[in-house]
mmCIF file of C-alpha atoms in Angstrom:
data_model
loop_
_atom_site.group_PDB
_atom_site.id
_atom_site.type_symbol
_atom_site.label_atom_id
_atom_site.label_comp_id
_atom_site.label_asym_id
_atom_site.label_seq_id
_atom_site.Cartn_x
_atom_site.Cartn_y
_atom_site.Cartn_z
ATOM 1 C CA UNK A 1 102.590 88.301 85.605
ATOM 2 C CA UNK A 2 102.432 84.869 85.582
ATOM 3 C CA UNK A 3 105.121 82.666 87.221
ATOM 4 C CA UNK A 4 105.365 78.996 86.258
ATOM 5 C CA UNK A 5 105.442 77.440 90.222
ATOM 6 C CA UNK A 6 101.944 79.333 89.774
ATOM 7 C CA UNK A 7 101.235 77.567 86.738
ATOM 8 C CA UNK A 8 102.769 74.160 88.474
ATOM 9 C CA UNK A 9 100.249 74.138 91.610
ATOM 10 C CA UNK A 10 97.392 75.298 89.868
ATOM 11 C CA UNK A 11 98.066 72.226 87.550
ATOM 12 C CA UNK A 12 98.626 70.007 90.806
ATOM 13 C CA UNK A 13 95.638 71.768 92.353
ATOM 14 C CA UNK A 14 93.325 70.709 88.889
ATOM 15 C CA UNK A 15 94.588 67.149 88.815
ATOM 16 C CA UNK A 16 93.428 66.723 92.753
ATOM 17 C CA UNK A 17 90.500 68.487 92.355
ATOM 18 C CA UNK A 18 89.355 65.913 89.133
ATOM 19 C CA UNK A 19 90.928 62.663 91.421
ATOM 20 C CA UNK A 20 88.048 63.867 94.566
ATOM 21 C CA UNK A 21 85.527 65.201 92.445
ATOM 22 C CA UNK A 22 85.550 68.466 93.528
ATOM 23 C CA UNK A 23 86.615 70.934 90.340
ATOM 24 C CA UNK A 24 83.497 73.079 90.368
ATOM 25 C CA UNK A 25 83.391 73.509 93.657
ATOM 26 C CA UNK A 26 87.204 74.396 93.765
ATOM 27 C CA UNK A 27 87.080 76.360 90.752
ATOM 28 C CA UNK A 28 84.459 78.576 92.610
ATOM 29 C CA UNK A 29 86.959 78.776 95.482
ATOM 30 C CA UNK A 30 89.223 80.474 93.156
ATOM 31 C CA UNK A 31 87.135 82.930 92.095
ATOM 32 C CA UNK A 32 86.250 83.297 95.193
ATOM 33 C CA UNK A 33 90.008 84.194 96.518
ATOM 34 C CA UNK A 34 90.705 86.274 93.710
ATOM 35 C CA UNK A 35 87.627 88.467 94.250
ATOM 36 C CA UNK A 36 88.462 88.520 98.246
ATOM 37 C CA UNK A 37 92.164 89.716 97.299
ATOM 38 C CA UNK A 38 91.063 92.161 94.651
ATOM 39 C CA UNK A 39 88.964 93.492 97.224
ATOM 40 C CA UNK A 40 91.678 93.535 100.321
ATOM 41 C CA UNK A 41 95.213 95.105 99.051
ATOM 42 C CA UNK A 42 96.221 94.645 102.634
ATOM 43 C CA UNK A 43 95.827 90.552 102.369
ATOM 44 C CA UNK A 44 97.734 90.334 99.084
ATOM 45 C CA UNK A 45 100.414 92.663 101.020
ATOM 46 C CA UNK A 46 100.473 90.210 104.227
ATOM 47 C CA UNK A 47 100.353 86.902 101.559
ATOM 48 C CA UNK A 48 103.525 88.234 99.634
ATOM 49 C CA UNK A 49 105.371 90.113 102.804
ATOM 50 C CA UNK A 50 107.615 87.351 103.708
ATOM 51 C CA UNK A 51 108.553 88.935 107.069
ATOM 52 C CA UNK A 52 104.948 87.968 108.488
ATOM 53 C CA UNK A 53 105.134 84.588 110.614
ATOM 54 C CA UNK A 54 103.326 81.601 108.532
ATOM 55 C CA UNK A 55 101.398 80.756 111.068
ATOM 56 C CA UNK A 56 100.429 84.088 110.857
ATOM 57 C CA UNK A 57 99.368 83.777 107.278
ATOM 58 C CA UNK A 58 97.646 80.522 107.783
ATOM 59 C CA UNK A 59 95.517 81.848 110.740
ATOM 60 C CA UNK A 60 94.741 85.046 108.385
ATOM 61 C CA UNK A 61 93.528 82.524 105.569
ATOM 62 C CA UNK A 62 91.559 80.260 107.915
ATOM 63 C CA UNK A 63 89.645 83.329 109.357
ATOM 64 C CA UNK A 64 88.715 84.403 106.351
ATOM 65 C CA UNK A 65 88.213 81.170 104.205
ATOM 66 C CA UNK A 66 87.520 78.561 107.333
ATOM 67 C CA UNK A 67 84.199 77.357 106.389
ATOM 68 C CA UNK A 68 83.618 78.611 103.338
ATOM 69 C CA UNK A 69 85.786 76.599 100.817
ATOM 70 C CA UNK A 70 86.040 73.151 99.799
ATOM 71 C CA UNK A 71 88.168 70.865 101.850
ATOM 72 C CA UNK A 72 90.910 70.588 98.940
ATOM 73 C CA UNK A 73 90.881 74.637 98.909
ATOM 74 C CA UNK A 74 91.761 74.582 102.730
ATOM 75 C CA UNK A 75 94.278 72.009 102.890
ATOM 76 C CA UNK A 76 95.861 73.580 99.868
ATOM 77 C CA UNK A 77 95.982 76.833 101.197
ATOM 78 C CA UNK A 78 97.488 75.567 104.281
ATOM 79 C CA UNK A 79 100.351 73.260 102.425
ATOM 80 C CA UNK A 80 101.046 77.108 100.071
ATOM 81 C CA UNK A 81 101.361 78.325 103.378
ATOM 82 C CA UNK A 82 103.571 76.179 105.475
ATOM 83 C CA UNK A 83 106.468 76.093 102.534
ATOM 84 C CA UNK A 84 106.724 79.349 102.323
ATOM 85 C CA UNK A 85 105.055 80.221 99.056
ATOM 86 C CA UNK A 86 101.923 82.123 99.840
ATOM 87 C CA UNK A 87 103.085 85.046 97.597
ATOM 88 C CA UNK A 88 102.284 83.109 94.612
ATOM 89 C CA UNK A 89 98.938 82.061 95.974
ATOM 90 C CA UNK A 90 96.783 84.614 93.966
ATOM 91 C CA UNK A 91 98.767 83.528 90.729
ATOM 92 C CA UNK A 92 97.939 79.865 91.263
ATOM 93 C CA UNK A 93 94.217 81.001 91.798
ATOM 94 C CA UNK A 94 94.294 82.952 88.371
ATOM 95 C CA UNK A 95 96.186 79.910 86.702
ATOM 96 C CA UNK A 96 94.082 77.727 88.326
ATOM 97 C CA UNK A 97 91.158 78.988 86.848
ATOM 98 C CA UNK A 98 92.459 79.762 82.945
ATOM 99 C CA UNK A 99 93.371 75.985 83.429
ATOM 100 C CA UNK A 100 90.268 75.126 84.222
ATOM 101 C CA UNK A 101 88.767 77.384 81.219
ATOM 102 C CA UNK A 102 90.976 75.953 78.705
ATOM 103 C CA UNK A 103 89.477 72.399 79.536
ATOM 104 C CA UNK A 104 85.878 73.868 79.651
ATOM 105 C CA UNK A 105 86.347 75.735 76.145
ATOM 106 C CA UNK A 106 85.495 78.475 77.803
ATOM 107 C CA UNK A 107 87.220 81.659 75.866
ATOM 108 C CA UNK A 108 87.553 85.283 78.041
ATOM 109 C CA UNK A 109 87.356 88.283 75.281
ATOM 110 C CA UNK A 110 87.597 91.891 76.627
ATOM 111 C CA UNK A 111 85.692 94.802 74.934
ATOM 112 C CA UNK A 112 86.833 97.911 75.214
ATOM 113 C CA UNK A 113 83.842 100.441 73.780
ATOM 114 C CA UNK A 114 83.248 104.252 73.736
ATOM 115 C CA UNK A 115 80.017 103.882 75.289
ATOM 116 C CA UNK A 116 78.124 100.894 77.161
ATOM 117 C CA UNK A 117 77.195 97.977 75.189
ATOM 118 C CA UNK A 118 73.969 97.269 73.711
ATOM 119 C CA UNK A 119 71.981 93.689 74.764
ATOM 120 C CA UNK A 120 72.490 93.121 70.708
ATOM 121 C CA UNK A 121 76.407 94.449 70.686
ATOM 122 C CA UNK A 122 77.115 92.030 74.069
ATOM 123 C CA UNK A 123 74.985 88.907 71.842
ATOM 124 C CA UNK A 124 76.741 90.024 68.308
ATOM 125 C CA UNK A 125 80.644 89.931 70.305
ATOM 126 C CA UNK A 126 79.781 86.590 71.721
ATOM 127 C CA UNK A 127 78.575 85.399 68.881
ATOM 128 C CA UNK A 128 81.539 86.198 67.086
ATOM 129 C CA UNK A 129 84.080 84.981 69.092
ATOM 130 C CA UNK A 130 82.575 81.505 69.640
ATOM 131 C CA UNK A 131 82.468 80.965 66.065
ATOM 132 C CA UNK A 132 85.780 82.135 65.267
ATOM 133 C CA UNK A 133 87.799 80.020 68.316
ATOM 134 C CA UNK A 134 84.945 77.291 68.156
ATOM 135 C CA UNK A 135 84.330 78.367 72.139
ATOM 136 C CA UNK A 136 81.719 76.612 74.034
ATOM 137 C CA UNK A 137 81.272 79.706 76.348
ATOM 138 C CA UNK A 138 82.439 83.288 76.221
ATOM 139 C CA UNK A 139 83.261 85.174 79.027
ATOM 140 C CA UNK A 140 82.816 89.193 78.383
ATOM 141 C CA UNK A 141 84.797 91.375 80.184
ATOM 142 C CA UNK A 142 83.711 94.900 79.058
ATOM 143 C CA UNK A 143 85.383 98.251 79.295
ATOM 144 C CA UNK A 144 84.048 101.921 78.777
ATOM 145 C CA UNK A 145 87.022 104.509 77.339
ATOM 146 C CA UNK A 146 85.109 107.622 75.592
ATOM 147 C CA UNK A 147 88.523 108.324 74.067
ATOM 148 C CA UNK A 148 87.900 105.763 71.263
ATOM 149 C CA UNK A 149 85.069 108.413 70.783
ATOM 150 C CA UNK A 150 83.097 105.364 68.555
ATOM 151 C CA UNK A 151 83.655 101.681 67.715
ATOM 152 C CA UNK A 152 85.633 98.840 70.023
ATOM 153 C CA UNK A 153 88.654 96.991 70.604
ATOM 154 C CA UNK A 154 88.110 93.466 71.312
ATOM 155 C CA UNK A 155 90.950 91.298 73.026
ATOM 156 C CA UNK A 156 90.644 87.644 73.082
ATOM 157 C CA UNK A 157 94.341 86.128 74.543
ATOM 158 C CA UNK A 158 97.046 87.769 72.781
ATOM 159 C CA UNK A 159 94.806 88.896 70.134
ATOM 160 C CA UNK A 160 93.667 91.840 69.161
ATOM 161 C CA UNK A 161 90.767 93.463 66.893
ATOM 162 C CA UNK A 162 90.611 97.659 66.572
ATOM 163 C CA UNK A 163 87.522 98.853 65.018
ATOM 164 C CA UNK A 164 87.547 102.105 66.796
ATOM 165 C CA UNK A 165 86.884 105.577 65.192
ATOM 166 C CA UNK A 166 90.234 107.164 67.361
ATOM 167 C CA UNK A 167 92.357 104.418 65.705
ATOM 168 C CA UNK A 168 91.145 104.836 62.437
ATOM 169 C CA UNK A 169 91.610 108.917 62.905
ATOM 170 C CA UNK A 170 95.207 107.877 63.822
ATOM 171 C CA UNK A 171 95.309 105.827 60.706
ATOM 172 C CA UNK A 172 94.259 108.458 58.624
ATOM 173 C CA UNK A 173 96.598 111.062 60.502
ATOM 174 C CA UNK A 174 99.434 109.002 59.693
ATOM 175 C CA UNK A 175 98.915 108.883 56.058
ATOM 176 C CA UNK A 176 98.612 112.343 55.364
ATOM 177 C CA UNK A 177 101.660 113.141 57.279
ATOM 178 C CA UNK A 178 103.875 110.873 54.754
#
């Protein structure tokens, strides 16, 4: 769920990061938070409990992050902090970074498969989806679910593309019924 304050500072957060230079190296900071959070329920519970002291929060964040991100990252998380906003902190950090991949071209698809991909399969999907949304890069996100029993379901955005063997059985099902 995306909010659009999240959309807002990861905008203001972009634009900064081109002014000093620094968009790689802040990009990596969000992927960095975002795989920190993922990791620790309990931070993303303490950043969006807004009965824990800021200070609180900002020590929390500088403990774990002091050091290791850029100087933008740090002041920014500080700034989140100190107005009372760090519950939208792991939005910004996913807005941030489809931001960032809309500038770069680069294109996320998900691939949802009965069975693990094949070297060729991964090469084939990429293939495909850079030269249907002209994408410099393709990020693949894959997915096992033996319920499709055969075939995939590729997502790229809000699209979608179902060449599995359970959809086409439900297909099938639902014409004989009429």
């Amino acid at each position: 769920m995306s909010s659009k304050a999240g959309a807002r500072y990861a905008k203001s957060l972009l634009d900064l990061s081109k002014e000093q230079n620094a968009v790689e190296e802040v990009k990596n900071d969000m992927v960095f938070f975002e795989k920190i959070v993922d990791d620790n329920s309990e931070l993303e519970a303490i950043l969006k409990n807004p009965i824990v002291p800021l200070d609180k929060k900002q020590g929390i964040l500088q403990g774990i992050f002091g050091g290791k991100v850029h100087a933008i990252t740090a002041s920014f998380f500080k700034l989140v902090v100190s107005k009372g906003r760090s519950s939208i902190l792991y939005d910004t950090s996913e807005q941030f970074i489809a931001q960032y991949n809309a500038i770069k071209g680069i294109v996320t698809a998900e691939v949802t498969s009965a069975g693990e991909l094949t070297e060729a399969n991964r090469a084939e999907v990429v293939a495909l989806v850079k030269k249907e949304l002209a994408a410099s890069e393709v990020v693949l996100k894959e997915k096992v679910d033996p319920a499709l029993i055969g075939g995939f379901i590729l997502k790229v955005g809000d699209k979608q593309f179902d060449a599995s063997i359970a959809s086409g059985l439900t297909k099938l099902k639902k014409e004989f019924a009429q």
